[in-house]
Coordinates of C-alpha atoms in Angstrom, one line a residue:
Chain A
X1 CA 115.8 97.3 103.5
X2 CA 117.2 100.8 102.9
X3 CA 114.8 101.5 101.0
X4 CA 112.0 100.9 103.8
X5 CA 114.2 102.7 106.3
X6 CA 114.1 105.8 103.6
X7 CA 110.4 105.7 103.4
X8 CA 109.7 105.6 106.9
X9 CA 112.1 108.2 107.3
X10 CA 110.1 110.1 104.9
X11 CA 106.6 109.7 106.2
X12 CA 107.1 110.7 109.9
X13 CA 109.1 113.3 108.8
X14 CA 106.1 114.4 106.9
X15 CA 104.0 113.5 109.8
X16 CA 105.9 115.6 112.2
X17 CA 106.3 118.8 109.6
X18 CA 102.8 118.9 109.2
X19 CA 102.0 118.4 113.2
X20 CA 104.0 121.1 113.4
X21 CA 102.2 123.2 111.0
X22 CA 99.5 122.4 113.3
X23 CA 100.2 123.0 116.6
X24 CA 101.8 126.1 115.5
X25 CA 98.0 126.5 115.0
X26 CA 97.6 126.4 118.3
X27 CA 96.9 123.5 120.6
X28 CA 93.5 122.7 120.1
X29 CA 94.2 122.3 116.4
X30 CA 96.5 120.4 117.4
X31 CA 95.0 118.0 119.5
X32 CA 91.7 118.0 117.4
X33 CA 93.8 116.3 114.8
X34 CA 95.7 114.3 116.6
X35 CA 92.5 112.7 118.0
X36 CA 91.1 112.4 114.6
X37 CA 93.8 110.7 113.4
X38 CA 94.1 108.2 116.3
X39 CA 90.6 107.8 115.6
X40 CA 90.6 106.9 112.2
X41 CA 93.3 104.6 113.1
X42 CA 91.8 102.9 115.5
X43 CA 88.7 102.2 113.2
X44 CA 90.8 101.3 110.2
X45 CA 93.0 98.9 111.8
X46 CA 90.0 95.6 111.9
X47 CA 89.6 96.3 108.2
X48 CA 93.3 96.6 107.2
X49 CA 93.6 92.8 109.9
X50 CA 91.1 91.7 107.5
X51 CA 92.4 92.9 104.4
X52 CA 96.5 91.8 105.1
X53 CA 95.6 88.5 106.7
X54 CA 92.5 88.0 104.4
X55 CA 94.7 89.4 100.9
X56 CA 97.0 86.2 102.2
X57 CA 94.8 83.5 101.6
X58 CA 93.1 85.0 98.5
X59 CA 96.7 85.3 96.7
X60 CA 97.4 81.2 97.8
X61 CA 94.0 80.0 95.5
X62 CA 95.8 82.1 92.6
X63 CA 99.1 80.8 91.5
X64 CA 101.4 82.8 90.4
X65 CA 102.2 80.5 87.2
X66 CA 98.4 81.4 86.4
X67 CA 99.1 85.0 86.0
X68 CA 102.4 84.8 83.9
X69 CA 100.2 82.4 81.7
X70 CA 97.9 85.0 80.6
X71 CA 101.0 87.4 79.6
X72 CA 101.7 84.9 76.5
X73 CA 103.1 85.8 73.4
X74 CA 100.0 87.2 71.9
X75 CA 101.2 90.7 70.9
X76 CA 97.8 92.4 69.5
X77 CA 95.5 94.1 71.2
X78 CA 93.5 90.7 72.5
X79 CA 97.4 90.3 74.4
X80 CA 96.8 93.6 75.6
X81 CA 93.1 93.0 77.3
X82 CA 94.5 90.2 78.8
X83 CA 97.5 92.0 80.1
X84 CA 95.1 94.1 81.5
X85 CA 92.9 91.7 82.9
X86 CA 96.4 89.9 84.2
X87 CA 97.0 92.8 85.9
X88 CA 94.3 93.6 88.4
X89 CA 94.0 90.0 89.1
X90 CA 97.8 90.0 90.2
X91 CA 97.9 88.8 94.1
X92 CA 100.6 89.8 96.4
X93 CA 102.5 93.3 96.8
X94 CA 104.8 94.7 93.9
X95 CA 107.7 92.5 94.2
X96 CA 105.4 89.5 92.5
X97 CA 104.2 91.8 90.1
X98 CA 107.4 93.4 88.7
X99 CA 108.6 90.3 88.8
X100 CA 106.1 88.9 86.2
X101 CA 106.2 91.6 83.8
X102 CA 110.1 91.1 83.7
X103 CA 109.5 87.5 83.5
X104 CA 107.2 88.3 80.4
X105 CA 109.7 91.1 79.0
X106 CA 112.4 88.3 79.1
X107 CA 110.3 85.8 77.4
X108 CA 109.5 87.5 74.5
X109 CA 106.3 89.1 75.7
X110 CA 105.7 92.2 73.7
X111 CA 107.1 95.6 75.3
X112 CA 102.9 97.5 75.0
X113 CA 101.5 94.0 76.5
X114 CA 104.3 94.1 79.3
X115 CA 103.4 98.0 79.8
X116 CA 99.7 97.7 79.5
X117 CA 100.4 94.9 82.5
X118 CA 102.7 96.8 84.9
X119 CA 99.7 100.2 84.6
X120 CA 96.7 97.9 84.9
X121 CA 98.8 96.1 87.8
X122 CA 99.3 99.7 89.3
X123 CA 95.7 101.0 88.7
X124 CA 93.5 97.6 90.0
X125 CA 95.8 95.0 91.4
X126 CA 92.7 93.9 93.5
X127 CA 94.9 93.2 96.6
X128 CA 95.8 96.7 97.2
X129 CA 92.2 98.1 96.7
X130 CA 90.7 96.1 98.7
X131 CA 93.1 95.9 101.2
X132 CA 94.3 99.8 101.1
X133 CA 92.0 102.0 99.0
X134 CA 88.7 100.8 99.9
X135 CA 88.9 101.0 103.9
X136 CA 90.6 104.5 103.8
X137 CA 88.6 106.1 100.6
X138 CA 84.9 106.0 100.3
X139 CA 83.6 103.4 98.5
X140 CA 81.9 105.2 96.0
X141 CA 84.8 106.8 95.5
X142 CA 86.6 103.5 94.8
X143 CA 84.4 102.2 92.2
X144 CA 84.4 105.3 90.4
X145 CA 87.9 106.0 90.3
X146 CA 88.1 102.0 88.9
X147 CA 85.6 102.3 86.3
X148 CA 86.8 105.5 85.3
X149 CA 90.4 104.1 85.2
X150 CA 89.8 101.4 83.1
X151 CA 90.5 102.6 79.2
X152 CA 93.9 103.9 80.7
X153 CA 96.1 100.9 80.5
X154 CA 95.0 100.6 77.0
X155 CA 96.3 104.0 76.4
X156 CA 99.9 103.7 77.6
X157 CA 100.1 100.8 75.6
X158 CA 99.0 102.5 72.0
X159 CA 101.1 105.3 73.5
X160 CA 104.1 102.3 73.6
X161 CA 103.3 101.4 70.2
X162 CA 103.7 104.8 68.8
X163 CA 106.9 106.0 70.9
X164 CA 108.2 102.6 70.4
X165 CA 110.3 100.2 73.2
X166 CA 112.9 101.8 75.6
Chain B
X1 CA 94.2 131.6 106.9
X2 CA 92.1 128.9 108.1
X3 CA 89.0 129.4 110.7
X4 CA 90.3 127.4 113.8
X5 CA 87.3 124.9 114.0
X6 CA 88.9 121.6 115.1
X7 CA 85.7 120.2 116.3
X8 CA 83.8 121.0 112.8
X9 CA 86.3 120.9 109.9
X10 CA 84.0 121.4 107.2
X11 CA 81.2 124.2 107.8
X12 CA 77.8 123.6 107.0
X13 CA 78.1 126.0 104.4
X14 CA 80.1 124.0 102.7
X15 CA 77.1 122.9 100.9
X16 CA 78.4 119.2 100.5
X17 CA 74.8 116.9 99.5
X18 CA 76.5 114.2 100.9
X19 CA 78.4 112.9 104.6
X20 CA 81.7 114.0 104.7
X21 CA 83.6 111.5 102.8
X22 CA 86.3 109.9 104.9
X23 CA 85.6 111.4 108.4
X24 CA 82.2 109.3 108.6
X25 CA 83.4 105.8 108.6
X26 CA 81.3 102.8 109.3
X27 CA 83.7 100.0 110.7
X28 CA 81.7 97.5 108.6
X29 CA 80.1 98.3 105.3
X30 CA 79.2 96.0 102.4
X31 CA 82.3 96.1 100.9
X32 CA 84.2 94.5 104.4
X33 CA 81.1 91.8 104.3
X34 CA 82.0 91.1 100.6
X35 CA 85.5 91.0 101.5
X36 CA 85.6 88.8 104.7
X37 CA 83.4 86.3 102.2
X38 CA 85.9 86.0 99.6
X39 CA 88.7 85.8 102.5
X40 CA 86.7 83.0 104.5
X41 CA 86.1 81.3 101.1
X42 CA 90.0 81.3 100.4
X43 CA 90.9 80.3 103.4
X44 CA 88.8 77.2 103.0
X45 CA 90.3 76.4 100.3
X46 CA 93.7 76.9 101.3
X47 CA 92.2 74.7 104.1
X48 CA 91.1 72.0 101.8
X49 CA 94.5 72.1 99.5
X50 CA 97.3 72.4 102.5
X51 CA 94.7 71.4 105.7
X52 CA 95.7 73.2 109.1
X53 CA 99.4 73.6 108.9
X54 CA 98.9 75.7 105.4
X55 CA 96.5 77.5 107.1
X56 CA 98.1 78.7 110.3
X57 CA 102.0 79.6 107.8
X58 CA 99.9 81.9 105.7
X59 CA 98.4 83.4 108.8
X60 CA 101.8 83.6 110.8
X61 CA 103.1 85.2 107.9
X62 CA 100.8 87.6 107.3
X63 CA 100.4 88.5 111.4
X64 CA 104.1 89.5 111.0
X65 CA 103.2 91.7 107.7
X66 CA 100.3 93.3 109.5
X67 CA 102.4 94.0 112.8
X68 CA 105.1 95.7 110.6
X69 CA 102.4 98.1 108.3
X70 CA 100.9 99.1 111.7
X71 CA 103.1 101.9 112.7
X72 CA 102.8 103.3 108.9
X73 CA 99.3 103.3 108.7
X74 CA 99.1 105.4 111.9
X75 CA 101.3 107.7 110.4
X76 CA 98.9 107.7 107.2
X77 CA 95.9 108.4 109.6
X78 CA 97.6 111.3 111.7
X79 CA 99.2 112.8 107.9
X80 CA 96.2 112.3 106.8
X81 CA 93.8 114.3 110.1
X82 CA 96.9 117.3 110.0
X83 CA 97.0 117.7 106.4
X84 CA 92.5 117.7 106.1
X85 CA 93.1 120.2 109.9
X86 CA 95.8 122.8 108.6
X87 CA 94.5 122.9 104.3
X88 CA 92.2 126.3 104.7
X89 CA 89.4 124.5 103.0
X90 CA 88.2 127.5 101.1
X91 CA 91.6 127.4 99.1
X92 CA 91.1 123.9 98.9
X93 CA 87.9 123.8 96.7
X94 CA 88.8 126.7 95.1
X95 CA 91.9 124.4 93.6
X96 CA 91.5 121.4 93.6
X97 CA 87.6 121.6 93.7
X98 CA 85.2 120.8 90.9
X99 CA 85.6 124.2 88.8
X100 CA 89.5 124.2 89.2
X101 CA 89.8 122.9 85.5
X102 CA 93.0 122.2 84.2
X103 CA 95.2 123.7 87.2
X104 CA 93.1 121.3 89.5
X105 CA 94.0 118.4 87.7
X106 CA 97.2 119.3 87.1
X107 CA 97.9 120.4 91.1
X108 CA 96.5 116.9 92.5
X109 CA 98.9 115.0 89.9
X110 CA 102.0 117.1 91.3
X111 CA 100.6 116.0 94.7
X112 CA 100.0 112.5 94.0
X113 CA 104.1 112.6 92.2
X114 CA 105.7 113.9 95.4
X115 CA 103.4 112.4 98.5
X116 CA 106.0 110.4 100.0
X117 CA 104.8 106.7 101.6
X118 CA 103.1 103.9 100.3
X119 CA 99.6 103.4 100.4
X120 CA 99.2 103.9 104.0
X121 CA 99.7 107.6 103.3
X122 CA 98.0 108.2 99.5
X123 CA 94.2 106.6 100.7
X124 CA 94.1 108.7 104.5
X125 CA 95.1 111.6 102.5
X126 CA 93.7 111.6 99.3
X127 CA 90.5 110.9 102.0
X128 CA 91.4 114.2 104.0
X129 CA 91.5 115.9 100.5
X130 CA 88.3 114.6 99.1
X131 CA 87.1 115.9 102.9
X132 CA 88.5 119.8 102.6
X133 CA 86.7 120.5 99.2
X134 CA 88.8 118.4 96.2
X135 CA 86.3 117.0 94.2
X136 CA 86.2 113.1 92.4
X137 CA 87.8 114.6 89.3
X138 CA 91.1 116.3 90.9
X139 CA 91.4 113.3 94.1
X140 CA 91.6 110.9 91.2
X141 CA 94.2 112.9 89.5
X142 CA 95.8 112.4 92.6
X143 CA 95.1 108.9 93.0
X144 CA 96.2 107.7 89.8
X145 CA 99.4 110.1 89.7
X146 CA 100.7 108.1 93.6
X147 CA 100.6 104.9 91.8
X148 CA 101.8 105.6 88.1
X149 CA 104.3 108.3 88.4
X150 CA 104.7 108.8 92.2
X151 CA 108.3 107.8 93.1
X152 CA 108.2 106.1 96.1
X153 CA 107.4 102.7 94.5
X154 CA 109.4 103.4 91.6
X155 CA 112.4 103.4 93.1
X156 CA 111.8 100.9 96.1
X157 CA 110.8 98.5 93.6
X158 CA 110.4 98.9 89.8
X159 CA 113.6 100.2 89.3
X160 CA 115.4 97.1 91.1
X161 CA 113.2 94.8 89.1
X162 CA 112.8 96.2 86.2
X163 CA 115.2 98.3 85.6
X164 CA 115.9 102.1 85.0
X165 CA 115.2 102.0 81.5
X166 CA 112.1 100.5 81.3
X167 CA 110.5 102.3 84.3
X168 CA 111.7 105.6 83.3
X169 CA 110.3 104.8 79.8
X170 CA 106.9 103.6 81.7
X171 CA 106.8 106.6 84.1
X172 CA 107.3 109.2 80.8
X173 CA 104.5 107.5 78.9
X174 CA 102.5 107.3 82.0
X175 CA 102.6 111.1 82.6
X176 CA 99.2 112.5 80.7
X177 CA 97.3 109.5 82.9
X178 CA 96.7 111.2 85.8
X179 CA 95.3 114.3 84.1
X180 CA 93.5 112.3 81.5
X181 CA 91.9 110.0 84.5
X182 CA 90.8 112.8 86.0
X183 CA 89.2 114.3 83.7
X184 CA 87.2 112.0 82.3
X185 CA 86.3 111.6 86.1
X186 CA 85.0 115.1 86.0
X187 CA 83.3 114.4 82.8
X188 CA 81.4 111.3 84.1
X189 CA 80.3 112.4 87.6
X190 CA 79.4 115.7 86.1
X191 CA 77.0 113.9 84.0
X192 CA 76.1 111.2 86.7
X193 CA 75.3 113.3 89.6
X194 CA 74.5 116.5 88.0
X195 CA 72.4 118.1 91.2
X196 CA 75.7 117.6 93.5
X197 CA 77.3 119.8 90.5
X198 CA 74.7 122.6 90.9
X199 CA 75.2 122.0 94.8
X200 CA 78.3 123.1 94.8
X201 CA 78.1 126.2 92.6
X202 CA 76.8 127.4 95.6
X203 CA 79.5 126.8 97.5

């Protein structure tokens, strides 16, 4: 709860700082963006309906129990892909999937697996692209910035295996 | 510093080959068709399994979510609008643009560590960035530095979960990711769309 309160805090404090940057611009500048903004807000807002109400559904057809299935006690670099793979087909915000790599830390899933989870999880977790990245960035963007993401959760894991666990 | 031209943030001369990613946005593209498929499909499902009442919790539920995000995402929007109006854009491409190298990368990852918000504030402005002159390369950087090192969901979240051990121990591995990311983003596009390369030597 705090923390929400500290982010908001945060963000229009940001907001405001930068407005002020602005109008010390002078008042057109000012007023330009604020119109652009309210504009872009106005044409995000059916997507981001669609995309919270919508991510909703899609995360009820995959069970959680599904996810935490895939995260077994494989510990090579097959468990890894499918950490991976776990990962970006994780639904729901970051509470579920913290939760299941410390559910797979506790039951003996290996530390680069659990790692290789939480990065792929942060990179792809389909829910927040398509319900965050791809109606604010270009698409193209989002596809390439995926693609190109993809050998990275693989990386912090052999990186894990080298520096060993925490 | 920066020409006041609020009606026409980029200039022509910017020599961008393409539209102005992030200011020209359709309200409904292929990806929002695919989308509203896979949603309509879940929801019949959901339908199918649970019948009306499942239906209309998840939808009441998620009403409530999308009422609460709404005031954030404006802020993201108008962040997003100042930060693309007040960046002089010249600077912008200059470091963060496609021949910024090393100290591009390396700039958009220390923006991506210390933008504060969710992602209601990193997508409007890593958008307003990739508008003002950053190319793929360095709004990747950026990108991938919000949601592995950035520190907002660390500590709303990770930390609670997980602990301080592991995340700080996940955050420290995570660090060369953003640059790494990046530049293989450079790498590929370069190699992809090489006449949007030569396009913007002129710039």
């Amino acid at each position: 709860m705090s923390a929400a309160l500290f982010i908001d805090i945060l963000l229009w404090g940001s907001v405001f700082g930068v407005g002020l940057i602005a109008f010390r611009r002078g008042p057109p500048v000012f007023k330009a963006s604020l119109r652009e903004g309210s504009m872009d807000f106005i044409n995000i807002v059916p997507r981001i309906a669609l995309g919270v109400i919508g991510s909703g559904y899609i995360a009820a057809i995959i069970p959680q129990e599904v996810i935490t299935g895939w995260l077994g006690p494989d510990s090579g670099w097959l468990g890894v892909a499918t950490a991976v793979v776990a990962g970006a087909a994780t639904p729901g915000g970051p509470v579920i999937g913290f939760s299941i790599g410390t559910v797979a830390l506790k039951s003996g899933g290996g530390v680069p697996q659990v790692v290789a989870y939480v990065v792929a999880w942060a990179l792809f977790a389909f829910q927040r692209v398509i319900l965050w990245e791809i109606p604010f960035m270009p698409a193209r963007f989002v596809w390439f910035r995926c693609a190109v993401s993809v050998p990275f959760p693989f990386v912090a894991a052999a990186i894990a295996m080298v520096i060993g666990k925490p | 510093m920066s020409e006041p031209s609020p009606k026409n943030p980029a200039p022509a001369e910017d020599a961008e080959s393409e539209p102005r990613p992030g200011r020209v946005r359709k309200p409904i593209g292929w990806s929002t068709i695919i989308i509203a498929a896979l949603v309509a499909v879940s929801a019949a499902l959901v339908w199918r399994r649970d019948g009306t009442d499942g239906v209309l919790d998840i939808l009441t539920h998620d009403l409530s979510l999308f009422s609460g995000i709404l005031p954030r995402v404006l802020a993201g929007c108008l962040l997003g609008a100042f930060i693309s109006e007040i960046l002089p854009h010249e600077k912008v491409s200059r470091s963060l643009g496609p021949k910024s190298g090393l100290t591009g990368l390396l700039i958009g990852t220390a923006f991506g560590a210390i933008l504060p918000g969710g992602p209601f504030t990193a997508y409007p402005v890593a958008s307003a960035l990739l508008a003002v002159g950053a190319d793929f390369g360095a709004t990747i950087a950026m990108v991938v530095s919000w949601t592995l090192i950035g520190y907002g969901r660390a500590v709303a979240w990770e930390i609670p979960i997980m602990g301080t051990d592991f995340t700080l121990w996940r955050i420290l591995i995570s660090l060369p990711l953003p640059v790494l990311a990046g530049a293989l983003g450079r790498f590929v596009y370069v190699r992809l769309y090489p006449k949007r390369e030569s396009d913007e030597d002129a710039a």
